[in-house]
C-alpha positions as a Markdown table, in Angstrom:
| # | Residue | x | y | z |
|---|---|---|---|---|
| 1 | Met | 0.0 | 0.0 | 0.0 |
| 2 | Pro | 1.2 | 3.6 | -0.6 |
| 3 | Thr | 2.9 | 5.3 | 2.3 |
| 4 | Arg | 4.3 | 8.7 | 3.0 |
| 5 | Thr | 7.9 | 9.8 | 3.5 |
| 6 | Arg | 9.2 | 12.0 | 6.3 |
| 7 | Thr | 8.9 | 15.0 | 3.9 |
| 8 | Asp | 5.2 | 14.1 | 3.4 |
| 9 | Ile | 5.5 | 13.2 | -0.3 |
| 10 | Pro | 3.3 | 10.2 | -1.1 |
| 11 | Val | 5.1 | 7.1 | -2.1 |
| 12 | Tyr | 4.1 | 4.6 | -4.7 |
| 13 | Arg | 5.8 | 1.2 | -4.8 |
| 14 | Pro | 4.4 | -0.7 | -7.8 |
| 15 | Asp | 6.5 | -0.7 | -11.0 |
| 16 | Leu | 4.8 | 1.5 | -13.7 |
| 17 | Tyr | 7.0 | -0.2 | -16.3 |
| 18 | Ser | 6.3 | -3.8 | -15.5 |
| 19 | Ala | 4.6 | -5.8 | -18.4 |
| 20 | Ala | 1.4 | -5.9 | -16.4 |
| 21 | Ala | 1.4 | -2.2 | -15.8 |
| 22 | Ile | 2.1 | -1.4 | -19.5 |
| 23 | Arg | -0.8 | -3.7 | -20.5 |
| 24 | Asp | -3.2 | -2.1 | -17.9 |
| 25 | Thr | -1.8 | 1.4 | -17.2 |
| 26 | Tyr | -4.9 | 3.5 | -16.3 |
| 27 | Pro | -5.6 | 2.0 | -12.8 |
| 28 | His | -2.0 | 2.9 | -11.8 |
| 29 | Tyr | -2.5 | 6.5 | -13.0 |
| 30 | Ala | -5.8 | 6.7 | -11.1 |
| 31 | Arg | -4.1 | 5.6 | -7.8 |
| 32 | Leu | -1.2 | 8.1 | -8.4 |
| 33 | Arg | -3.6 | 11.0 | -8.9 |
| 34 | Glu | -5.5 | 10.1 | -5.7 |
| 35 | Leu | -2.2 | 10.2 | -3.8 |
| 36 | Gly | -1.4 | 13.8 | -4.8 |
| 37 | Pro | 0.2 | 16.2 | -7.3 |
| 38 | Val | 3.7 | 14.9 | -6.6 |
| 39 | Val | 4.4 | 11.2 | -5.9 |
| 40 | Trp | 7.7 | 9.5 | -5.2 |
| 41 | Leu | 8.2 | 6.3 | -7.2 |
| 42 | Thr | 10.4 | 4.1 | -5.1 |
| 43 | Lys | 11.1 | 1.6 | -7.9 |
| 44 | His | 12.6 | 4.3 | -10.1 |
| 45 | Lys | 13.6 | 7.0 | -7.6 |
| 46 | Val | 11.8 | 9.8 | -9.4 |
| 47 | His | 9.1 | 12.3 | -8.6 |
| 48 | Ala | 6.0 | 11.5 | -10.7 |
| 49 | Leu | 3.5 | 14.1 | -11.7 |
| 50 | Pro | 0.2 | 12.4 | -12.3 |
| 51 | Arg | -2.1 | 15.4 | -12.5 |
| 52 | Tyr | -2.8 | 17.8 | -15.4 |
| 53 | Ala | -2.0 | 21.2 | -13.8 |
| 54 | Glu | 1.5 | 20.2 | -12.6 |
| 55 | Cys | 2.4 | 18.4 | -15.8 |
| 56 | Lys | 1.4 | 21.5 | -17.9 |
| 57 | Ala | 3.2 | 23.9 | -15.6 |
| 58 | Val | 6.5 | 21.9 | -15.7 |
| 59 | Leu | 6.3 | 21.5 | -19.5 |
| 60 | Leu | 5.8 | 25.3 | -19.9 |
| 61 | Asp | 8.7 | 26.2 | -17.6 |
| 62 | Asp | 11.7 | 25.0 | -19.6 |
| 63 | Glu | 14.1 | 27.2 | -17.7 |
| 64 | Thr | 13.4 | 25.5 | -14.3 |
| 65 | Phe | 12.7 | 22.0 | -15.7 |
| 66 | Ile | 15.3 | 21.2 | -18.3 |
| 67 | Ser | 15.7 | 18.5 | -20.9 |
| 68 | Gly | 19.5 | 18.8 | -21.5 |
| 69 | Asp | 20.3 | 16.3 | -18.8 |
| 70 | Gly | 18.1 | 13.8 | -20.6 |
| 71 | Val | 14.4 | 12.9 | -20.7 |
| 72 | Ala | 14.8 | 9.2 | -20.1 |
| 73 | Leu | 14.7 | 7.2 | -16.9 |
| 74 | Asn | 18.1 | 5.7 | -17.2 |
| 75 | Pro | 21.6 | 7.2 | -17.5 |
| 76 | Leu | 22.7 | 5.3 | -20.6 |
| 77 | Ala | 19.9 | 6.7 | -22.7 |
| 78 | Asn | 20.5 | 10.1 | -21.2 |
| 79 | Arg | 24.1 | 10.0 | -22.4 |
| 80 | Met | 23.3 | 8.5 | -25.8 |
| 81 | Gly | 20.6 | 11.1 | -26.5 |
| 82 | Gln | 22.9 | 14.1 | -26.3 |
| 83 | Gly | 23.0 | 16.0 | -29.5 |
| 84 | Thr | 19.3 | 15.7 | -30.2 |
| 85 | Thr | 16.6 | 18.3 | -30.2 |
| 86 | Leu | 14.7 | 16.4 | -27.5 |
| 87 | Tyr | 17.8 | 16.4 | -25.2 |
| 88 | Ser | 18.6 | 20.1 | -25.3 |
| 89 | Asp | 17.6 | 23.5 | -23.9 |
| 90 | Gly | 17.6 | 27.2 | -24.7 |
| 91 | Ala | 19.6 | 28.4 | -27.7 |
| 92 | Asp | 21.0 | 24.9 | -28.3 |
| 93 | His | 17.5 | 23.5 | -28.6 |
| 94 | Asp | 16.3 | 26.5 | -30.8 |
| 95 | Arg | 19.3 | 26.0 | -33.2 |
| 96 | Arg | 18.6 | 22.3 | -33.7 |
| 97 | Arg | 14.9 | 22.7 | -34.1 |
| 98 | Ser | 15.2 | 25.6 | -36.5 |
| 99 | Gln | 17.0 | 23.3 | -39.0 |
| 100 | Val | 14.0 | 21.2 | -39.6 |
| 101 | Ala | 10.9 | 22.8 | -38.0 |
| 102 | His | 10.1 | 24.9 | -41.1 |
| 103 | Arg | 9.3 | 21.6 | -42.9 |
| 104 | Leu | 6.7 | 20.7 | -40.3 |
| 105 | Thr | 4.6 | 23.9 | -40.1 |
| 106 | Pro | 1.0 | 23.8 | -41.2 |
| 107 | Arg | 1.9 | 26.0 | -44.2 |
| 108 | Ala | 4.7 | 23.6 | -45.2 |
| 109 | Leu | 2.5 | 20.5 | -44.8 |
| 110 | Arg | -0.5 | 21.9 | -46.7 |
| 111 | Pro | 0.8 | 20.9 | -50.2 |
| 112 | Met | 1.0 | 17.3 | -48.9 |
| 113 | Thr | -2.7 | 17.1 | -47.9 |
| 114 | Thr | -4.0 | 15.8 | -51.3 |
| 115 | Ala | -1.3 | 13.2 | -51.6 |
| 116 | Val | -1.8 | 12.0 | -48.0 |
| 117 | Asp | -5.6 | 11.8 | -48.5 |
| 118 | Glu | -5.1 | 9.7 | -51.6 |
| 119 | Gln | -2.7 | 7.4 | -49.8 |
| 120 | Ala | -5.1 | 7.1 | -46.8 |
| 121 | Ala | -7.9 | 6.2 | -49.3 |
| 122 | Gln | -5.8 | 3.5 | -50.7 |
| 123 | Val | -5.1 | 2.0 | -47.3 |
| 124 | Val | -8.8 | 2.0 | -46.4 |
| 125 | Glu | -9.8 | 0.5 | -49.8 |
| 126 | Ala | -7.3 | -2.3 | -49.4 |
| 127 | Ala | -8.6 | -3.0 | -45.9 |
| 128 | Leu | -12.2 | -3.1 | -47.1 |
| 129 | Ala | -11.3 | -5.5 | -49.8 |
| 130 | Arg | -10.0 | -7.9 | -47.1 |
| 131 | Arg | -12.8 | -7.1 | -44.6 |
| 132 | Ala | -10.9 | -8.8 | -41.7 |
| 133 | Val | -7.7 | -6.8 | -40.9 |
| 134 | Asp | -5.2 | -6.0 | -38.2 |
| 135 | Gly | -5.9 | -2.4 | -37.2 |
| 136 | Val | -2.2 | -2.0 | -36.3 |
| 137 | Glu | -1.1 | -2.9 | -39.8 |
| 138 | Met | -3.7 | -0.4 | -41.2 |
| 139 | Ala | -2.3 | 2.2 | -38.8 |
| 140 | Met | 1.3 | 1.5 | -40.0 |
| 141 | Ala | 0.6 | 1.8 | -43.7 |
| 142 | Leu | 0.2 | 5.6 | -44.0 |
| 143 | Pro | 3.0 | 6.8 | -41.7 |
| 144 | Leu | 5.4 | 4.3 | -43.4 |
| 145 | Ser | 4.5 | 5.7 | -46.8 |
| 146 | Val | 4.9 | 9.4 | -45.7 |
| 147 | Val | 7.5 | 9.8 | -43.0 |
| 148 | Pro | 10.6 | 8.1 | -44.4 |
| 149 | Asp | 10.3 | 10.2 | -47.6 |
| 150 | Leu | 9.9 | 13.4 | -45.6 |
| 151 | Val | 12.9 | 12.6 | -43.4 |
| 152 | Gly | 14.9 | 11.4 | -46.4 |
| 153 | Trp | 15.6 | 7.8 | -45.3 |
| 154 | Pro | 16.9 | 5.7 | -48.2 |
| 155 | Glu | 14.8 | 2.9 | -49.5 |
| 156 | Glu | 17.3 | 0.4 | -48.2 |
| 157 | Gly | 16.8 | -0.3 | -44.5 |
| 158 | Arg | 13.2 | 0.8 | -44.4 |
| 159 | Glu | 12.0 | -2.7 | -43.5 |
| 160 | His | 13.7 | -2.3 | -40.1 |
| 161 | Leu | 12.3 | 1.2 | -39.3 |
| 162 | Leu | 9.4 | 0.1 | -37.0 |
| 163 | Arg | 11.5 | -2.3 | -35.0 |
| 164 | Trp | 14.3 | 0.3 | -34.7 |
| 165 | Ala | 11.9 | 3.1 | -33.7 |
| 166 | Gly | 10.1 | 1.0 | -31.1 |
| 167 | Ala | 13.5 | 0.0 | -29.6 |
| 168 | Ala | 14.6 | 3.6 | -29.5 |
| 169 | Phe | 11.5 | 4.4 | -27.4 |
| 170 | Asn | 11.9 | 1.3 | -25.2 |
| 171 | Gly | 15.4 | 2.6 | -24.2 |
| 172 | Gln | 13.9 | 5.8 | -22.9 |
| 173 | Gly | 12.3 | 4.1 | -19.9 |
| 174 | Pro | 14.1 | 2.2 | -17.1 |
| 175 | Ile | 16.7 | -0.5 | -17.9 |
| 176 | Asn | 14.2 | -3.3 | -17.6 |
| 177 | Arg | 13.5 | -6.5 | -19.7 |
| 178 | Gln | 11.9 | -4.5 | -22.5 |
| 179 | Ala | 14.8 | -2.1 | -22.8 |
| 180 | Val | 17.5 | -4.8 | -22.7 |
| 181 | Arg | 15.7 | -7.0 | -25.2 |
| 182 | Thr | 15.5 | -4.2 | -27.7 |
| 183 | Leu | 18.9 | -2.5 | -27.1 |
| 184 | Pro | 20.6 | -4.2 | -30.1 |
| 185 | Ser | 17.9 | -2.8 | -32.4 |
| 186 | Ala | 18.3 | 0.7 | -31.0 |
| 187 | Leu | 22.1 | 0.5 | -31.5 |
| 188 | Gly | 21.4 | -0.9 | -35.0 |
| 189 | Met | 19.4 | 2.2 | -35.9 |
| 190 | Met | 22.1 | 4.5 | -34.7 |
| 191 | Arg | 24.8 | 2.7 | -36.7 |
| 192 | Tyr | 22.6 | 2.7 | -39.8 |
| 193 | Ala | 21.8 | 6.4 | -39.4 |
| 194 | Arg | 25.5 | 7.3 | -39.2 |
| 195 | Arg | 26.1 | 5.2 | -42.3 |
| 196 | Val | 23.4 | 7.1 | -44.2 |
| 197 | Val | 25.0 | 10.4 | -43.2 |
| 198 | Arg | 28.5 | 9.1 | -44.0 |
| 199 | Glu | 27.5 | 7.9 | -47.4 |
| 200 | Arg | 25.2 | 10.9 | -48.0 |
| 201 | Ser | 22.4 | 8.5 | -49.2 |
| 202 | Val | 19.5 | 10.7 | -48.0 |
| 203 | Leu | 16.9 | 11.5 | -50.5 |
| 204 | Glu | 17.4 | 14.8 | -52.4 |
| 205 | Gly | 15.3 | 17.7 | -51.1 |
| 206 | Ser | 14.4 | 15.9 | -47.9 |
| 207 | Met | 14.8 | 16.9 | -44.2 |
| 208 | Gly | 17.9 | 14.8 | -44.0 |
| 209 | His | 19.3 | 16.6 | -47.1 |
| 210 | Asp | 18.7 | 19.9 | -45.3 |
| 211 | Leu | 20.7 | 18.7 | -42.3 |
| 212 | Leu | 23.6 | 17.6 | -44.4 |
| 213 | Cys | 23.6 | 21.0 | -46.1 |
| 214 | Ala | 23.5 | 22.7 | -42.7 |
| 215 | Ala | 26.5 | 20.7 | -41.6 |
| 216 | Asp | 28.4 | 21.5 | -44.8 |
| 217 | Glu | 27.7 | 25.2 | -44.1 |
| 218 | Gly | 28.9 | 24.9 | -40.5 |
| 219 | Lys | 25.5 | 25.5 | -39.0 |
| 220 | Ile | 25.4 | 22.2 | -37.1 |
| 221 | Pro | 28.2 | 19.7 | -36.2 |
| 222 | Pro | 28.3 | 16.9 | -38.8 |
| 223 | Ala | 27.9 | 14.3 | -35.9 |
| 224 | Glu | 24.5 | 15.7 | -35.1 |
| 225 | Cys | 23.0 | 14.9 | -38.5 |
| 226 | Ala | 22.3 | 11.2 | -37.7 |
| 227 | Thr | 20.9 | 11.9 | -34.2 |
| 228 | Met | 18.6 | 14.6 | -35.5 |
| 229 | Met | 17.3 | 12.4 | -38.3 |
| 230 | Met | 16.5 | 9.8 | -35.7 |
| 231 | Asp | 15.1 | 12.5 | -33.5 |
| 232 | Tyr | 12.3 | 13.1 | -36.0 |
| 233 | Leu | 11.9 | 9.7 | -37.6 |
| 234 | Ser | 11.1 | 7.6 | -34.6 |
| 235 | Pro | 8.5 | 9.9 | -33.0 |
| 236 | Ser | 6.8 | 10.6 | -36.3 |
| 237 | Leu | 6.3 | 6.9 | -36.9 |
| 238 | Asp | 5.3 | 5.4 | -33.6 |
| 239 | Thr | 3.2 | 8.2 | -32.1 |
| 240 | Thr | 1.1 | 8.4 | -35.3 |
| 241 | Ile | 0.7 | 4.7 | -35.5 |
| 242 | Ser | -0.5 | 4.7 | -31.9 |
| 243 | Ala | -3.1 | 7.5 | -32.6 |
| 244 | Ile | -4.5 | 5.9 | -35.7 |
| 245 | Ala | -4.7 | 2.4 | -34.1 |
| 246 | Ser | -6.4 | 3.9 | -31.0 |
| 247 | Ala | -8.8 | 5.8 | -33.2 |
| 248 | Leu | -9.8 | 2.5 | -34.9 |
| 249 | His | -10.3 | 0.7 | -31.6 |
| 250 | Leu | -12.2 | 3.6 | -30.0 |
| 251 | Phe | -14.6 | 4.0 | -32.8 |
| 252 | Ala | -15.1 | 0.2 | -33.0 |
| 253 | Thr | -16.0 | 0.1 | -29.3 |
| 254 | His | -18.0 | 3.4 | -29.3 |
| 255 | Pro | -20.3 | 3.0 | -32.2 |
| 256 | Glu | -22.4 | 6.0 | -31.1 |
| 257 | Gln | -19.3 | 8.2 | -31.4 |
| 258 | Trp | -18.6 | 6.7 | -34.9 |
| 259 | Arg | -22.2 | 7.7 | -35.9 |
| 260 | Leu | -21.5 | 11.3 | -34.7 |
| 261 | Leu | -18.4 | 11.5 | -36.7 |
| 262 | Lys | -20.0 | 10.1 | -39.9 |
| 263 | Glu | -22.9 | 12.6 | -39.4 |
| 264 | Asp | -20.5 | 15.5 | -39.0 |
| 265 | Pro | -17.0 | 14.9 | -40.5 |
| 266 | Gly | -16.2 | 18.5 | -39.4 |
| 267 | Arg | -15.6 | 17.0 | -35.9 |
| 268 | Ile | -12.5 | 15.1 | -37.2 |
| 269 | Pro | -9.9 | 17.6 | -35.9 |
| 270 | Asn | -11.4 | 17.5 | -32.4 |
| 271 | Ala | -11.8 | 13.8 | -32.7 |
| 272 | Val | -8.1 | 13.5 | -33.2 |
| 273 | Asn | -7.5 | 15.6 | -30.0 |
| 274 | Glu | -9.9 | 13.4 | -28.1 |
| 275 | Val | -8.2 | 10.2 | -29.3 |
| 276 | Val | -4.8 | 11.6 | -28.2 |
| 277 | Arg | -6.3 | 12.7 | -24.8 |
| 278 | Tyr | -8.0 | 9.4 | -24.1 |
| 279 | Asp | -5.1 | 7.1 | -25.3 |
| 280 | Ser | -2.0 | 9.3 | -25.1 |
| 281 | Pro | 0.7 | 7.9 | -27.5 |
| 282 | Val | 3.5 | 8.8 | -25.2 |
| 283 | Arg | 3.3 | 7.5 | -21.6 |
| 284 | Ala | 5.8 | 9.8 | -20.0 |
| 285 | Phe | 9.2 | 11.6 | -20.3 |
| 286 | Thr | 11.3 | 13.2 | -17.6 |
| 287 | Arg | 12.7 | 16.6 | -16.8 |
| 288 | Val | 15.4 | 17.7 | -14.3 |
| 289 | Ala | 15.0 | 20.6 | -11.9 |
| 290 | Ala | 17.7 | 23.1 | -12.7 |
| 291 | Arg | 17.3 | 24.8 | -9.3 |
| 292 | Asp | 15.6 | 24.3 | -6.0 |
| 293 | Thr | 11.9 | 24.9 | -6.5 |
| 294 | Thr | 8.5 | 23.7 | -5.4 |
| 295 | Ile | 5.6 | 22.0 | -7.2 |
| 296 | Ala | 2.2 | 22.3 | -5.6 |
| 297 | Gly | 3.9 | 23.1 | -2.3 |
| 298 | Thr | 6.2 | 20.1 | -2.5 |
| 299 | Pro | 9.9 | 21.0 | -2.2 |
| 300 | Ile | 11.9 | 19.8 | -5.3 |
| 301 | Pro | 15.7 | 20.0 | -4.8 |
| 302 | Lys | 17.9 | 21.0 | -7.6 |
| 303 | Gly | 18.9 | 18.0 | -9.7 |
| 304 | Ser | 15.7 | 16.1 | -9.0 |
| 305 | Arg | 14.3 | 14.1 | -11.9 |
| 306 | Leu | 10.5 | 14.4 | -12.5 |
| 307 | Leu | 8.4 | 12.0 | -14.5 |
| 308 | Val | 5.7 | 13.9 | -16.5 |
| 309 | Leu | 2.9 | 11.4 | -17.0 |
| 310 | Tyr | 1.1 | 12.7 | -20.1 |
| 311 | Gly | -1.3 | 9.7 | -20.1 |
| 312 | Ser | -2.3 | 10.3 | -16.6 |
| 313 | Ala | -2.7 | 14.1 | -16.9 |
| 314 | Asn | -5.1 | 13.6 | -19.8 |
| 315 | Arg | -7.4 | 11.5 | -17.6 |
| 316 | Asp | -7.3 | 13.9 | -14.6 |
| 317 | Ala | -10.8 | 14.5 | -13.2 |
| 318 | Leu | -9.6 | 17.9 | -11.8 |
| 319 | Glu | -9.2 | 19.0 | -15.4 |
| 320 | Trp | -11.7 | 17.0 | -17.5 |
| 321 | Glu | -15.3 | 16.2 | -16.9 |
| 322 | Asp | -15.9 | 12.4 | -17.1 |
| 323 | Pro | -12.3 | 11.9 | -18.1 |
| 324 | Asp | -12.6 | 8.1 | -18.7 |
| 325 | Thr | -15.4 | 8.7 | -21.2 |
| 326 | Phe | -14.5 | 8.9 | -24.9 |
| 327 | Asp | -16.5 | 11.8 | -26.3 |
| 328 | Ile | -15.5 | 13.6 | -29.6 |
| 329 | Arg | -17.9 | 16.5 | -28.7 |
| 330 | Arg | -15.7 | 17.6 | -25.7 |
| 331 | Asp | -13.2 | 20.4 | -26.3 |
| 332 | Ala | -10.0 | 18.4 | -26.1 |
| 333 | Ala | -7.7 | 20.9 | -27.7 |
| 334 | Arg | -5.8 | 21.4 | -24.4 |
| 335 | Gln | -4.7 | 17.7 | -24.2 |
| 336 | Leu | -1.1 | 17.2 | -23.4 |
| 337 | Gly | -0.5 | 14.2 | -25.6 |
| 338 | Phe | 1.7 | 16.2 | -28.0 |
| 339 | Gly | 3.5 | 18.0 | -25.1 |
| 340 | Gln | 3.5 | 21.8 | -24.5 |
| 341 | Gly | 5.8 | 24.7 | -24.7 |
| 342 | Thr | 9.3 | 24.8 | -26.2 |
| 343 | His | 9.4 | 21.0 | -26.4 |
| 344 | Gly | 5.9 | 20.5 | -27.8 |
| 345 | Cys | 6.0 | 17.9 | -30.5 |
| 346 | Ala | 7.4 | 19.5 | -33.7 |
| 347 | Gly | 5.8 | 16.7 | -35.7 |
| 348 | Gln | 2.3 | 17.0 | -34.3 |
| 349 | Gly | 1.1 | 18.8 | -37.4 |
| 350 | Leu | 2.2 | 15.8 | -39.5 |
| 351 | Ala | 0.6 | 13.4 | -37.0 |
| 352 | Arg | -2.7 | 15.4 | -37.2 |
| 353 | Leu | -2.6 | 15.4 | -41.0 |
| 354 | Glu | -2.1 | 11.7 | -41.3 |
| 355 | Thr | -4.6 | 10.7 | -38.5 |
| 356 | Ser | -7.2 | 13.1 | -40.0 |
| 357 | Ala | -6.7 | 11.7 | -43.5 |
| 358 | Met | -7.3 | 8.2 | -42.2 |
| 359 | Leu | -10.5 | 9.3 | -40.5 |
| 360 | Arg | -11.7 | 11.2 | -43.6 |
| 361 | Ala | -11.1 | 8.1 | -45.7 |
| 362 | Leu | -12.9 | 5.9 | -43.2 |
| 363 | Val | -16.0 | 8.0 | -42.6 |
| 364 | Thr | -16.8 | 8.2 | -46.4 |
| 365 | Arg | -16.2 | 4.4 | -47.1 |
| 366 | Val | -17.0 | 2.5 | -43.9 |
| 367 | Asp | -20.3 | 2.0 | -42.2 |
| 368 | Arg | -19.1 | 0.2 | -39.1 |
| 369 | Ile | -15.8 | -0.8 | -37.5 |
| 370 | Glu | -16.1 | -4.0 | -35.5 |
| 371 | Leu | -13.7 | -5.8 | -33.1 |
| 372 | Thr | -13.2 | -9.5 | -34.1 |
| 373 | Gly | -10.9 | -10.5 | -31.3 |
| 374 | Thr | -9.1 | -9.3 | -28.2 |
| 375 | Pro | -6.6 | -6.4 | -28.8 |
| 376 | Glu | -3.1 | -6.7 | -27.4 |
| 377 | Trp | -1.0 | -3.8 | -26.1 |
| 378 | Ala | 2.6 | -3.6 | -27.3 |
| 379 | Leu | 5.2 | -4.0 | -24.5 |
| 380 | Asn | 7.0 | -0.6 | -24.8 |
| 381 | Asn | 8.2 | 1.5 | -22.0 |
| 382 | Ile | 7.3 | 4.8 | -23.6 |
| 383 | Ile | 4.9 | 4.3 | -26.5 |
| 384 | His | 1.3 | 3.4 | -25.6 |
| 385 | Arg | 0.0 | 1.5 | -28.6 |
| 386 | Tyr | -1.6 | -1.7 | -29.7 |
| 387 | Glu | 0.5 | -4.6 | -31.0 |
| 388 | Arg | -2.5 | -6.4 | -32.4 |
| 389 | Leu | -6.0 | -5.1 | -33.2 |
| 390 | Pro | -8.3 | -7.6 | -35.0 |
| 391 | Leu | -11.0 | -5.7 | -36.9 |
| 392 | Lys | -13.7 | -6.1 | -39.5 |
| 393 | Leu | -14.7 | -3.1 | -41.7 |
| 394 | Ile | -18.3 | -3.0 | -42.9 |
| 395 | Pro | -18.5 | -0.9 | -46.1 |
| 396 | Ala | -20.8 | 2.0 | -46.4 |
């Protein structure tokens, strides 16, 4: 049972990263929120933030709560992640982000809309032809056809991308069975990315090509090209796959919400927000306190590591009415699934574009989405997504 420390910080002993907790996360989040705004996780020796207000405040205060000391739960990943946008602060972060962020603005992505819609339509048509499908395979198809080209990843090696990306995220949690099992794949991705940069085999005109040109001009160190390519490739794949698969599951299990969406496709942008609120693709990342501070009256000494629980914050009853109810009519725009502030997800525009395209293709072609078996959650320390999602699509 939870207890309290001498400093009156509630303590939680269960392992949030055990296989059982990954498969059934939300009861843990609920217990953490009941304990208070700051909870000490004895297993991982970190202050957890399970409620919305504190998570948002920490994400918006990037001078007090920094990312440069790493956002992972283990020192190995926090060393290996140096040189990435995710693991940097201030001017260093701005310099790295500025090299690629211009490609991910709504204006820059707008010309892609028609092509992405066409690809989404092809994915749905192919699924309808088969009737019985794995929703995760459906969810993978669109990001795998869009993201590698945008980043500039060569055709060779693409067959490994999902395995590599999942491994990279697994390594951001504690060093547990999942992380150790996938470490060789994470290292394999790094080796291959360095080879791509060394051989300059990125696609012409891509984000990767921009990075090589920036290195040639002395704007970024050449060694950062590989890490920055990975910085955008992995999140752009796994988080979007998570969101699309969750949308398929949620609309299969909430047919009344599916009817609402079909009756008014104008709800699609907010439906994407509600999907991300309800099933946040990223479970948690950490920050480090750069100075002595307090959170909700709790003293936080300098150097303390804090676990920002996005998935818990997005189910906080202090912020959301009926938070465990999936409702595309709610105003879910303030969900934290894409982060907030300086480190808000640079690729969220692309994730929204792809997820919206899939929903547009579905609402015009599919009458019902039905579960045909028991879904399985992927065992990943960071990414909250399905591993298997047996579905049947009933044509309109």
